[in-house]
PDB file of C-alpha atoms in Angstrom:
ATOM      1  CA  MET A 511     -69.011  82.605 -83.222  1.00  0.00           C
ATOM      2  CA  SER A 512     -71.111  82.323 -86.166  1.00  0.00           C
ATOM      3  CA  THR A 513     -72.910  79.303 -87.089  1.00  0.00           C
ATOM      4  CA  GLY A 514     -70.815  78.805 -90.029  1.00  0.00           C
ATOM      5  CA  LYS A 515     -67.556  78.807 -88.112  1.00  0.00           C
ATOM      6  CA  ILE A 516     -69.224  76.311 -85.812  1.00  0.00           C
ATOM      7  CA  ALA A 517     -70.453  73.871 -88.748  1.00  0.00           C
ATOM      8  CA  ILE A 518     -66.750  74.182 -90.257  1.00  0.00           C
ATOM      9  CA  ARG A 519     -65.268  72.982 -86.779  1.00  0.00           C
ATOM     10  CA  VAL A 520     -67.911  70.286 -86.376  1.00  0.00           C
ATOM     11  CA  VAL A 521     -66.858  68.999 -89.947  1.00  0.00           C
ATOM     12  CA  LEU A 522     -62.982  69.388 -89.456  1.00  0.00           C
ATOM     13  CA  PHE A 523     -63.420  67.769 -85.925  1.00  0.00           C
ATOM     14  CA  ALA A 524     -65.464  64.743 -87.593  1.00  0.00           C
ATOM     15  CA  ILE A 525     -62.718  64.444 -90.181  1.00  0.00           C
ATOM     16  CA  SER A 526     -60.038  64.157 -87.682  1.00  0.00           C
ATOM     17  CA  ILE A 527     -61.981  61.498 -85.890  1.00  0.00           C
ATOM     18  CA  LEU A 528     -62.204  59.679 -89.151  1.00  0.00           C
ATOM     19  CA  LEU A 529     -58.555  60.000 -89.988  1.00  0.00           C
ATOM     20  CA  VAL A 530     -57.480  58.734 -86.631  1.00  0.00           C
ATOM     21  CA  GLY A 531     -60.007  55.824 -86.720  1.00  0.00           C
ATOM     22  CA  CYS A 532     -58.602  54.964 -90.260  1.00  0.00           C
ATOM     23  CA  GLU A 533     -54.964  55.188 -88.990  1.00  0.00           C
ATOM     24  CA  LEU A 534     -55.760  52.772 -86.047  1.00  0.00           C
ATOM     25  CA  ASN A 535     -57.515  50.310 -88.196  1.00  0.00           C
ATOM     26  CA  ALA A 536     -54.753  50.328 -90.517  1.00  0.00           C
ATOM     27  CA  LYS A 537     -52.346  49.760 -87.705  1.00  0.00           C
ATOM     28  CA  GLY A 538     -54.661  46.978 -86.458  1.00  0.00           C
ATOM     29  CA  SER A 539     -54.575  45.371 -89.858  1.00  0.00           C
ATOM     30  CA  ALA A 540     -50.677  45.413 -90.088  1.00  0.00           C
ATOM     31  CA  GLU A 541     -50.533  43.837 -86.653  1.00  0.00           C
ATOM     32  CA  THR A 542     -53.314  41.240 -87.516  1.00  0.00           C
ATOM     33  CA  ALA A 543     -51.332  40.271 -90.830  1.00  0.00           C
ATOM     34  CA  LEU A 544     -47.880  40.182 -88.880  1.00  0.00           C
ATOM     35  CA  GLU A 545     -49.513  37.994 -86.149  1.00  0.00           C
ATOM     36  CA  GLU A 546     -50.924  35.643 -88.867  1.00  0.00           C
ATOM     37  CA  PHE A 547     -47.561  35.396 -90.565  1.00  0.00           C
ATOM     38  CA  ASN A 548     -45.838  34.751 -87.486  1.00  0.00           C
ATOM     39  CA  LEU A 549     -48.304  31.987 -86.308  1.00  0.00           C
ATOM     40  CA  LYS A 550     -48.074  30.399 -89.974  1.00  0.00           C
ATOM     41  CA  LYS A 551     -44.144  30.539 -89.864  1.00  0.00           C
ATOM     42  CA  ALA A 552     -43.934  29.137 -86.293  1.00  0.00           C
ATOM     43  CA  LEU A 553     -46.253  26.204 -87.418  1.00  0.00           C
ATOM     44  CA  TYR A 554     -44.307  25.595 -90.425  1.00  0.00           C
ATOM     45  CA  CYS A 555     -41.007  25.399 -88.315  1.00  0.00           C
ATOM     46  CA  MET A 556     -42.329  23.198 -85.728  1.00  0.00           C
ATOM     47  CA  GLU A 557     -43.780  20.849 -88.372  1.00  0.00           C
ATOM     48  CA  ILE A 558     -40.256  20.385 -89.630  1.00  0.00           C
ATOM     49  CA  LEU A 559     -38.484  20.458 -86.265  1.00  0.00           C
ATOM     50  CA  GLU A 560     -40.948  17.945 -84.712  1.00  0.00           C
ATOM     51  CA  ASN A 561     -42.963  16.054 -87.182  1.00  0.00           C
ATOM     52  CA  ARG A 562     -40.866  15.439 -90.195  1.00  0.00           C
ATOM     53  CA  PRO A 563     -38.374  12.543 -89.422  1.00  0.00           C
ATOM     54  CA  ASP A 564     -38.853  11.553 -93.032  1.00  0.00           C
ATOM     55  CA  LEU A 565     -36.564  14.392 -94.255  1.00  0.00           C
ATOM     56  CA  GLU A 566     -32.899  13.874 -94.713  1.00  0.00           C
ATOM     57  CA  PRO A 567     -31.146  15.474 -91.567  1.00  0.00           C
ATOM     58  CA  LYS A 568     -29.138  17.643 -93.683  1.00  0.00           C
ATOM     59  CA  HIS A 569     -31.988  18.887 -95.477  1.00  0.00           C
ATOM     60  CA  ARG A 570     -34.067  19.380 -92.429  1.00  0.00           C
ATOM     61  CA  ILE A 571     -31.178  21.093 -90.617  1.00  0.00           C
ATOM     62  CA  ASP A 572     -30.779  23.606 -93.422  1.00  0.00           C
ATOM     63  CA  ILE A 573     -34.350  24.419 -93.713  1.00  0.00           C
ATOM     64  CA  LEU A 574     -34.547  25.157 -89.900  1.00  0.00           C
ATOM     65  CA  ARG A 575     -31.238  26.936 -89.874  1.00  0.00           C
ATOM     66  CA  ASN A 576     -31.806  29.129 -93.009  1.00  0.00           C
ATOM     67  CA  GLU A 577     -35.732  29.718 -92.706  1.00  0.00           C
ATOM     68  CA  CYS A 578     -36.740  29.110 -89.154  1.00  0.00           C
ATOM     69  CA  TYR A 579     -34.232  29.872 -86.487  1.00  0.00           C
ATOM     70  CA  SER A 580     -32.246  33.166 -85.969  1.00  0.00           C
ATOM     71  CA  GLU A 581     -28.547  32.723 -85.483  1.00  0.00           C
ATOM     72  CA  HIS A 582     -29.067  34.770 -82.251  1.00  0.00           C
ATOM     73  CA  PHE A 583     -31.589  32.171 -81.159  1.00  0.00           C
ATOM     74  CA  ILE A 584     -32.029  32.355 -77.166  1.00  0.00           C
ATOM     75  CA  GLU A 585     -33.583  29.375 -75.333  1.00  0.00           C
ATOM     76  CA  HIS A 586     -35.162  29.602 -72.120  1.00  0.00           C
ATOM     77  CA  SER A 587     -36.065  25.965 -71.140  1.00  0.00           C
ATOM     78  CA  PRO A 588     -33.537  24.776 -68.487  1.00  0.00           C
ATOM     79  CA  ASN A 589     -33.381  21.464 -69.953  1.00  0.00           C
ATOM     80  CA  ILE A 590     -32.286  22.607 -73.665  1.00  0.00           C
ATOM     81  CA  PRO A 591     -29.031  24.091 -74.447  1.00  0.00           C
ATOM     82  CA  ASP A 592     -28.952  27.781 -75.456  1.00  0.00           C
ATOM     83  CA  GLY A 593     -28.350  28.834 -79.160  1.00  0.00           C
ATOM     84  CA  ARG A 594     -29.741  27.721 -82.570  1.00  0.00           C
ATOM     85  CA  ASP A 595     -26.990  24.911 -83.251  1.00  0.00           C
ATOM     86  CA  ALA A 596     -27.378  23.303 -79.879  1.00  0.00           C
ATOM     87  CA  LEU A 597     -31.227  22.858 -80.303  1.00  0.00           C
ATOM     88  CA  LEU A 598     -30.850  21.639 -83.956  1.00  0.00           C
ATOM     89  CA  SER A 599     -28.260  19.106 -82.730  1.00  0.00           C
ATOM     90  CA  LEU A 600     -30.594  17.936 -79.739  1.00  0.00           C
ATOM     91  CA  PHE A 601     -33.698  17.365 -82.177  1.00  0.00           C
ATOM     92  CA  GLU A 602     -31.206  15.471 -84.620  1.00  0.00           C
ATOM     93  CA  SER A 603     -30.252  13.061 -81.737  1.00  0.00           C
ATOM     94  CA  ARG A 604     -34.133  12.909 -80.678  1.00  0.00           C
ATOM     95  CA  TYR A 605     -34.820  11.719 -84.175  1.00  0.00           C
ATOM     96  CA  LYS A 606     -32.167   8.964 -83.939  1.00  0.00           C
ATOM     97  CA  LYS A 607     -33.347   7.894 -80.685  1.00  0.00           C
ATOM     98  CA  TYR A 608     -37.157   8.058 -81.779  1.00  0.00           C
ATOM     99  CA  PRO A 609     -37.558   7.727 -85.498  1.00  0.00           C
ATOM    100  CA  LYS A 610     -41.264   7.579 -85.150  1.00  0.00           C
ATOM    101  CA  LEU A 611     -41.637  10.959 -83.263  1.00  0.00           C
ATOM    102  CA  SER A 612     -44.723  12.908 -83.962  1.00  0.00           C
ATOM    103  CA  MET A 613     -46.361  15.954 -82.847  1.00  0.00           C
ATOM    104  CA  SER A 614     -49.970  17.181 -83.320  1.00  0.00           C
ATOM    105  CA  ILE A 615     -51.113  20.804 -82.659  1.00  0.00           C
ATOM    106  CA  LYS A 616     -53.996  21.205 -80.501  1.00  0.00           C
ATOM    107  CA  ARG A 617     -54.269  24.892 -80.128  1.00  0.00           C
ATOM    108  CA  THR A 618     -52.688  28.235 -81.423  1.00  0.00           C
ATOM    109  CA  ALA A 619     -52.556  31.929 -80.501  1.00  0.00           C
ATOM    110  CA  SER A 620     -50.539  34.953 -81.362  1.00  0.00           C
ATOM    111  CA  ASP A 621     -50.092  38.303 -80.098  1.00  0.00           C
ATOM    112  CA  GLY A 622     -47.783  40.791 -81.731  1.00  0.00           C
ATOM    113  CA  ASP A 623     -44.457  39.158 -81.956  1.00  0.00           C
ATOM    114  CA  LEU A 624     -45.315  36.190 -79.793  1.00  0.00           C
ATOM    115  CA  VAL A 625     -46.784  32.833 -80.939  1.00  0.00           C
ATOM    116  CA  TRP A 626     -48.108  29.869 -78.455  1.00  0.00           C
ATOM    117  CA  LEU A 627     -48.654  26.397 -79.500  1.00  0.00           C
ATOM    118  CA  HIS A 628     -50.275  23.710 -77.444  1.00  0.00           C
ATOM    119  CA  LEU A 629     -48.788  20.283 -78.531  1.00  0.00           C
ATOM    120  CA  HIS A 630     -49.272  16.705 -78.212  1.00  0.00           C
ATOM    121  CA  VAL A 631     -45.779  15.110 -78.740  1.00  0.00           C
ATOM    122  CA  LYS A 632     -45.155  11.313 -78.811  1.00  0.00           C
ATOM    123  CA  HIS A 633     -41.919   9.408 -79.021  1.00  0.00           C
ATOM    124  CA  THR A 634     -43.694   6.361 -80.478  1.00  0.00           C
ATOM    125  CA  PRO A 635     -47.031   5.841 -81.953  1.00  0.00           C
ATOM    126  CA  GLU A 636     -48.326   3.740 -78.967  1.00  0.00           C
ATOM    127  CA  SER A 637     -46.927   5.984 -76.049  1.00  0.00           C
ATOM    128  CA  LEU A 638     -49.382   8.411 -74.234  1.00  0.00           C
ATOM    129  CA  GLY A 639     -46.909  11.265 -74.803  1.00  0.00           C
ATOM    130  CA  GLY A 640     -46.716  14.584 -73.462  1.00  0.00           C
ATOM    131  CA  ALA A 641     -48.560  17.891 -73.639  1.00  0.00           C
ATOM    132  CA  ALA A 642     -46.475  20.971 -74.250  1.00  0.00           C
ATOM    133  CA  ILE A 643     -46.904  24.712 -74.674  1.00  0.00           C
ATOM    134  CA  GLN A 644     -44.276  26.270 -76.596  1.00  0.00           C
ATOM    135  CA  ILE A 645     -43.932  30.161 -76.747  1.00  0.00           C
ATOM    136  CA  PHE A 646     -41.803  31.776 -79.561  1.00  0.00           C
ATOM    137  CA  ARG A 647     -40.727  35.247 -80.062  1.00  0.00           C
ATOM    138  CA  MET A 648     -40.667  35.947 -83.857  1.00  0.00           C
ATOM    139  CA  GLU A 649     -38.500  38.662 -85.646  1.00  0.00           C
ATOM    140  CA  GLU A 650     -38.146  39.064 -89.363  1.00  0.00           C
ATOM    141  CA  GLY A 651     -39.826  35.685 -89.980  1.00  0.00           C
ATOM    142  CA  LYS A 652     -37.564  33.710 -87.779  1.00  0.00           C
ATOM    143  CA  ILE A 653     -37.847  32.446 -84.097  1.00  0.00           C
ATOM    144  CA  VAL A 654     -35.442  34.254 -81.992  1.00  0.00           C
ATOM    145  CA  GLU A 655     -36.476  33.293 -78.497  1.00  0.00           C
ATOM    146  CA  HIS A 656     -38.422  30.170 -76.889  1.00  0.00           C
ATOM    147  CA  TRP A 657     -40.031  29.227 -73.650  1.00  0.00           C
ATOM    148  CA  GLY A 658     -41.357  25.870 -73.268  1.00  0.00           C
ATOM    149  CA  VAL A 659     -43.278  23.972 -70.408  1.00  0.00           C
ATOM    150  CA  GLY A 660     -44.482  20.362 -70.624  1.00  0.00           C
ATOM    151  CA  GLN A 661     -45.914  17.456 -68.946  1.00  0.00           C
ATOM    152  CA  SER A 662     -46.315  13.796 -69.508  1.00  0.00           C
ATOM    153  CA  VAL A 663     -49.829  12.332 -70.188  1.00  0.00           C
ATOM    154  CA  PRO A 664     -50.637  10.159 -67.386  1.00  0.00           C
ATOM    155  CA  LYS A 665     -52.297   6.753 -67.589  1.00  0.00           C
ATOM    156  CA  GLU A 666     -54.989   7.773 -65.209  1.00  0.00           C
ATOM    157  CA  SER A 667     -56.300  11.235 -64.233  1.00  0.00           C
ATOM    158  CA  LYS A 668     -57.731  12.565 -61.256  1.00  0.00           C
ATOM    159  CA  ASN A 669     -60.401  14.393 -63.336  1.00  0.00           C
ATOM    160  CA  SER A 670     -62.521  13.584 -66.356  1.00  0.00           C
ATOM    161  CA  ASN A 671     -61.000  16.281 -68.572  1.00  0.00           C
ATOM    162  CA  THR A 672     -58.638  15.707 -71.233  1.00  0.00           C
ATOM    163  CA  MET A 673     -55.169  17.414 -71.385  1.00  0.00           C
ATOM    164  CA  PHE A 674     -56.024  18.303 -74.933  1.00  0.00           C
TER     165      PHE A 674
END
């Protein structure tokens, strides 16, 4: 094979490597943008769901139903009924029972269509509250699936680490 043909093959190989790298980078950028969008949307929805007792119930439910939760919402936590309307009803009754309910976000992460939130939820300002991890699967800008785990914040701990 002549030196010219080898040089052409080397150049074509280098171009193909560059094109594949650009395609992977574009795919990674699109994935990162989707993850950022999903995280921002989940944070917005959790703010409305957990931290806005000041909103009129009908307005809050309309936002959550139309902007946040899919009509095909699936609940995996065993102490929460399945379905979007059951979840919204549960939270409306929580607001009636705990009008000073509050939530603060401690950590967040996202990967593809999944979002994780580490929360401190308090029924009253003076309560110790609970630590919760919420995992959401997002689809087309809405929460379509939820898994959650939580535990109460104890008065005393067997270690000097904080739960948050």
